[in-house]
């Protein structure tokens, strides 16, 4: 049991996670998915914490989503038994780790968008005790990974189904925000073409956070994988998906300089907030000081601007910054603080931080 | 002794550091400083590695520069005895750590740009065994921390000199790139005004990497603190400070998808390269493929664009990316690989990674 510390005693900069808001966000979206008949498989990239993944699972999540094997490995070691790795696994080192990981969990699945990736998975799993579930990744408009047409999805599905060591599980996409109709059209067609080949799509996995409230009733989709909803952030507020009071993550920082009228400097820079803009103006927003801009970041300094006839802060004042992008902030520090409503916080290690391989 | 691994065996993404280039960069700039009569106190933020700081010191560096106490603590523990922390230290937790740190090294110095910061340092060091050296931070045009006028610098210098537990050491600035004349004018005036008050500036510490070859002959300056010169990066090439063959850092990545003509995806995204643009177009440049753009980054994917009638890569190909900004890449992973000319690499822990407090 980690000791609790009063938030006033925490040194800065540090990342605060409001537990009550997290749990409300989890419950609210789980209820939505349950009502819509959708499986919820949250992406752990937003929090990278064992405790929060456990809350998501206790609320009803069917499993977790990871992007890299390294993330899946730490969550498997923490006891999570149903993991989807939404990544093309390439190269002998990673394939060997994937085989080992498959032996450690109840259900492991990955994706593939090319014959080369399928051939690698097949060679690695040909002699494995049970086949590996593989979903075909579909590019439904994001222009990242994924097959380009429903016909190509069906062609790879057939190849997976016919390949020793592999089990065709269905389709997966990471949809571009705001393209619900186009995504649905692609997935419905791809599923139909698989079925014409006698291949059943056990699951069709989609979902992002910006469109999270528009997933009910989408044809074909059986599973959704949002990540950011658990914390929310400044970009989600801008998307209109949530309000500021639904944002669970903030960076606690100290004013270290008030060098000139209209300027102040805080001790949180890009090494905490990152330079991700996500189409926002500025590098974050201050809770309690809407008139102050986080106008620039150095690595260890945040540059605040405000009207030069005002003096909102003195050196030593503490401020809370709402980051533009929650997921990347979770990746910057080895631990965050889980803050309760009594003003006390508990340090929690970010177990999947920096697991890029 | 850490075992060496052939670079072909390294899993991706990973950060490679070309040792021969690092040592050449260190020697070349140390020679320049020695000839110019300047003390070189490299900023460790670029590499955050014990080994490279040791090479810098062996070559003739007078000590190291850190931005945060947490960085200074790990380097002090590694045996570095002369450390300048170029930051306003604020708050009881950090001041207590600073007192402890001062007892562990031969020479510790910090900066201050306000009476509030000086008062905090004074209260912490009033009963310390020896006084703490404090430099006055001057804003010579960057608009970050620092006093705004030479007169204010002299006023704070006098306050430090008159304060129990503190020792006035001189002046410090982090100058804006390309403003050599303006910076010199400020520092010369501030030094003169200190001397008029009977206060000697033992050192005047300046320097950044973009202007590194213009420091010789600058009046007043006695010490320079570049960081990036040790690795160099895409922004330094753009500044004209170095060539691509002087860049020691690269990110080794694997092509995981070639989904459509003109597009490929690598397994290094913003969790390795960061979204720092530093005024560059694109998020990095590929060694060996100048015609390919690193056009966008997701957290775990790098999006490559090229002419659609070309096919430079197959899935599984490896590429090396030159990052826009070396320092921030060093902060993303727990270790990097020091690569020798024989093609073998040694893993090195990034001891100061994530030390933001």
Short mmCIF file of C-alpha atoms in Angstrom, two decimals, chain A residues 9 11-13 45 48 67-68 71 86-88 90 93-94 97 113-114 116-117 137 139 142-148 254-260 263 265-272 274-277 298-303 315-316 325 327-328 331-334 352-357, chain B residues 9 11-13 45 48 67-68 71 86-88 90 93-94 97 113-114 116-117 137 139 142-148 254-260 263 265-272 274-277 298-303 315-316 325 327-328 331-334 352-357:
data_model
loop_
_atom_site.label_atom_id
_atom_site.label_comp_id
_atom_site.label_asym_id
_atom_site.label_seq_id
_atom_site.Cartn_x
_atom_site.Cartn_y
_atom_site.Cartn_z
CA UNK A 9 3.02 18.50 -0.40
CA UNK A 11 6.66 18.58 -5.69
CA UNK A 12 6.13 19.99 -9.18
CA UNK A 13 5.80 19.39 -12.03
CA UNK A 45 -2.25 3.94 -24.09
CA UNK A 48 -0.68 2.98 -19.04
CA UNK A 67 -0.37 -0.85 -29.56
CA UNK A 68 2.99 -2.52 -28.94
CA UNK A 71 2.77 -2.77 -23.48
CA UNK A 86 -3.50 -3.49 -32.91
CA UNK A 87 -0.17 -3.52 -34.73
CA UNK A 88 1.59 -5.30 -37.56
CA UNK A 90 7.32 -7.60 -37.94
CA UNK A 93 12.66 -10.59 -32.17
CA UNK A 94 9.07 -9.39 -31.88
CA UNK A 97 8.07 -12.35 -27.95
CA UNK A 113 -2.58 -5.70 -43.42
CA UNK A 114 -0.20 -7.52 -45.80
CA UNK A 116 4.36 -10.25 -45.54
CA UNK A 117 3.01 -9.72 -42.03
CA UNK A 137 -6.65 -4.09 -40.44
CA UNK A 139 -7.85 1.71 -43.73
CA UNK A 142 -7.12 7.61 -41.83
CA UNK A 143 -4.35 6.82 -44.35
CA UNK A 144 -2.14 5.00 -41.87
CA UNK A 145 -1.96 1.19 -41.90
CA UNK A 146 -4.65 -1.04 -43.33
CA UNK A 147 -5.89 -2.60 -46.55
CA UNK A 148 -7.36 -0.11 -49.01
CA UNK A 254 4.84 26.10 -10.08
CA UNK A 255 5.41 29.64 -11.29
CA UNK A 256 9.21 30.13 -11.18
CA UNK A 257 9.50 33.55 -12.81
CA UNK A 258 7.39 36.65 -13.50
CA UNK A 259 10.04 38.44 -15.54
CA UNK A 260 7.98 41.16 -17.22
CA UNK A 263 4.57 37.07 -18.81
CA UNK A 265 7.13 30.99 -16.55
CA UNK A 266 6.11 27.66 -15.01
CA UNK A 267 8.28 24.61 -14.32
CA UNK A 268 6.35 22.34 -16.71
CA UNK A 269 7.60 22.35 -20.30
CA UNK A 270 7.58 19.94 -23.20
CA UNK A 271 9.17 17.20 -21.06
CA UNK A 272 5.79 16.97 -19.30
CA UNK A 274 4.86 17.56 -24.96
CA UNK A 275 4.55 19.80 -28.02
CA UNK A 276 1.47 17.97 -29.34
CA UNK A 277 -0.99 20.61 -30.50
CA UNK A 298 10.80 24.94 -23.79
CA UNK A 299 11.83 21.55 -22.48
CA UNK A 300 11.63 22.59 -18.81
CA UNK A 301 9.70 25.88 -19.03
CA UNK A 302 6.11 26.73 -19.87
CA UNK A 303 5.71 30.27 -21.18
CA UNK A 315 6.59 33.37 -8.02
CA UNK A 316 5.77 30.21 -6.07
CA UNK A 325 -3.33 15.36 -25.44
CA UNK A 327 -2.00 9.94 -23.85
CA UNK A 328 1.36 11.53 -24.59
CA UNK A 331 4.23 8.66 -21.42
CA UNK A 332 6.55 11.35 -20.06
CA UNK A 333 6.93 10.47 -16.37
CA UNK A 334 7.55 7.23 -14.51
CA UNK A 352 3.67 0.76 -19.76
CA UNK A 353 5.59 4.05 -20.11
CA UNK A 354 8.08 4.10 -22.98
CA UNK A 355 7.23 0.60 -24.23
CA UNK A 356 7.68 1.45 -27.89
CA UNK A 357 8.84 -1.96 -29.15
CA UNK B 9 20.17 -7.72 -34.06
CA UNK B 11 14.96 -4.55 -32.11
CA UNK B 12 13.23 -1.39 -33.33
CA UNK B 13 12.50 1.38 -32.71
CA UNK B 45 20.16 17.62 -21.50
CA UNK B 48 21.55 12.57 -20.34
CA UNK B 67 18.34 22.35 -15.94
CA UNK B 68 16.64 20.59 -13.03
CA UNK B 71 19.32 15.82 -13.34
CA UNK B 86 20.45 27.02 -14.70
CA UNK B 87 17.03 27.23 -13.08
CA UNK B 88 15.15 29.26 -10.48
CA UNK B 90 11.46 27.45 -5.87
CA UNK B 93 11.03 20.40 -1.32
CA UNK B 94 13.49 21.51 -3.98
CA UNK B 97 17.27 18.81 -2.09
CA UNK B 113 16.04 36.33 -11.49
CA UNK B 114 13.90 37.68 -8.64
CA UNK B 116 11.58 35.86 -4.21
CA UNK B 117 13.96 33.23 -5.56
CA UNK B 137 19.89 35.18 -14.96
CA UNK B 139 16.92 37.88 -20.42
CA UNK B 142 14.66 35.11 -25.54
CA UNK B 143 11.69 36.28 -23.40
CA UNK B 144 11.81 33.35 -21.01
CA UNK B 145 13.27 33.79 -17.52
CA UNK B 146 15.75 36.52 -16.59
CA UNK B 147 15.97 40.13 -15.48
CA UNK B 148 15.00 42.63 -18.15
CA UNK B 254 11.26 -0.83 -39.30
CA UNK B 255 8.76 -0.47 -42.13
CA UNK B 256 5.60 -2.25 -40.90
CA UNK B 257 3.19 -1.36 -43.71
CA UNK B 258 3.24 -0.23 -47.34
CA UNK B 259 -0.51 0.22 -47.63
CA UNK B 260 -0.78 2.26 -50.83
CA UNK B 263 2.96 5.67 -48.55
CA UNK B 265 4.52 3.33 -42.16
CA UNK B 266 7.42 2.82 -39.74
CA UNK B 267 7.30 1.68 -36.12
CA UNK B 268 8.75 4.94 -34.74
CA UNK B 269 6.19 7.61 -33.92
CA UNK B 270 5.95 10.54 -31.55
CA UNK B 271 6.80 8.31 -28.57
CA UNK B 272 10.35 8.20 -29.98
CA UNK B 274 8.35 13.59 -30.47
CA UNK B 275 6.28 16.17 -32.36
CA UNK B 276 8.92 18.91 -31.98
CA UNK B 277 9.23 20.66 -35.33
CA UNK B 298 1.02 9.04 -34.56
CA UNK B 299 2.23 7.87 -31.18
CA UNK B 300 3.56 4.55 -32.48
CA UNK B 301 3.57 5.12 -36.26
CA UNK B 302 5.69 7.30 -38.53
CA UNK B 303 3.92 8.19 -41.77
CA UNK B 315 7.69 -4.38 -45.19
CA UNK B 316 10.54 -5.36 -42.89
CA UNK B 325 15.55 17.81 -32.07
CA UNK B 327 17.51 16.53 -26.76
CA UNK B 328 13.85 15.55 -26.64
CA UNK B 331 14.20 11.86 -23.07
CA UNK B 332 11.81 9.30 -24.56
CA UNK B 333 13.50 5.95 -23.90
CA UNK B 334 15.21 4.45 -20.87
CA UNK B 352 18.74 11.64 -16.40
CA UNK B 353 15.68 10.72 -18.46
CA UNK B 354 12.42 12.21 -17.19
CA UNK B 355 14.03 14.15 -14.34
CA UNK B 356 11.70 17.12 -14.59
CA UNK B 357 11.69 18.20 -10.94
#
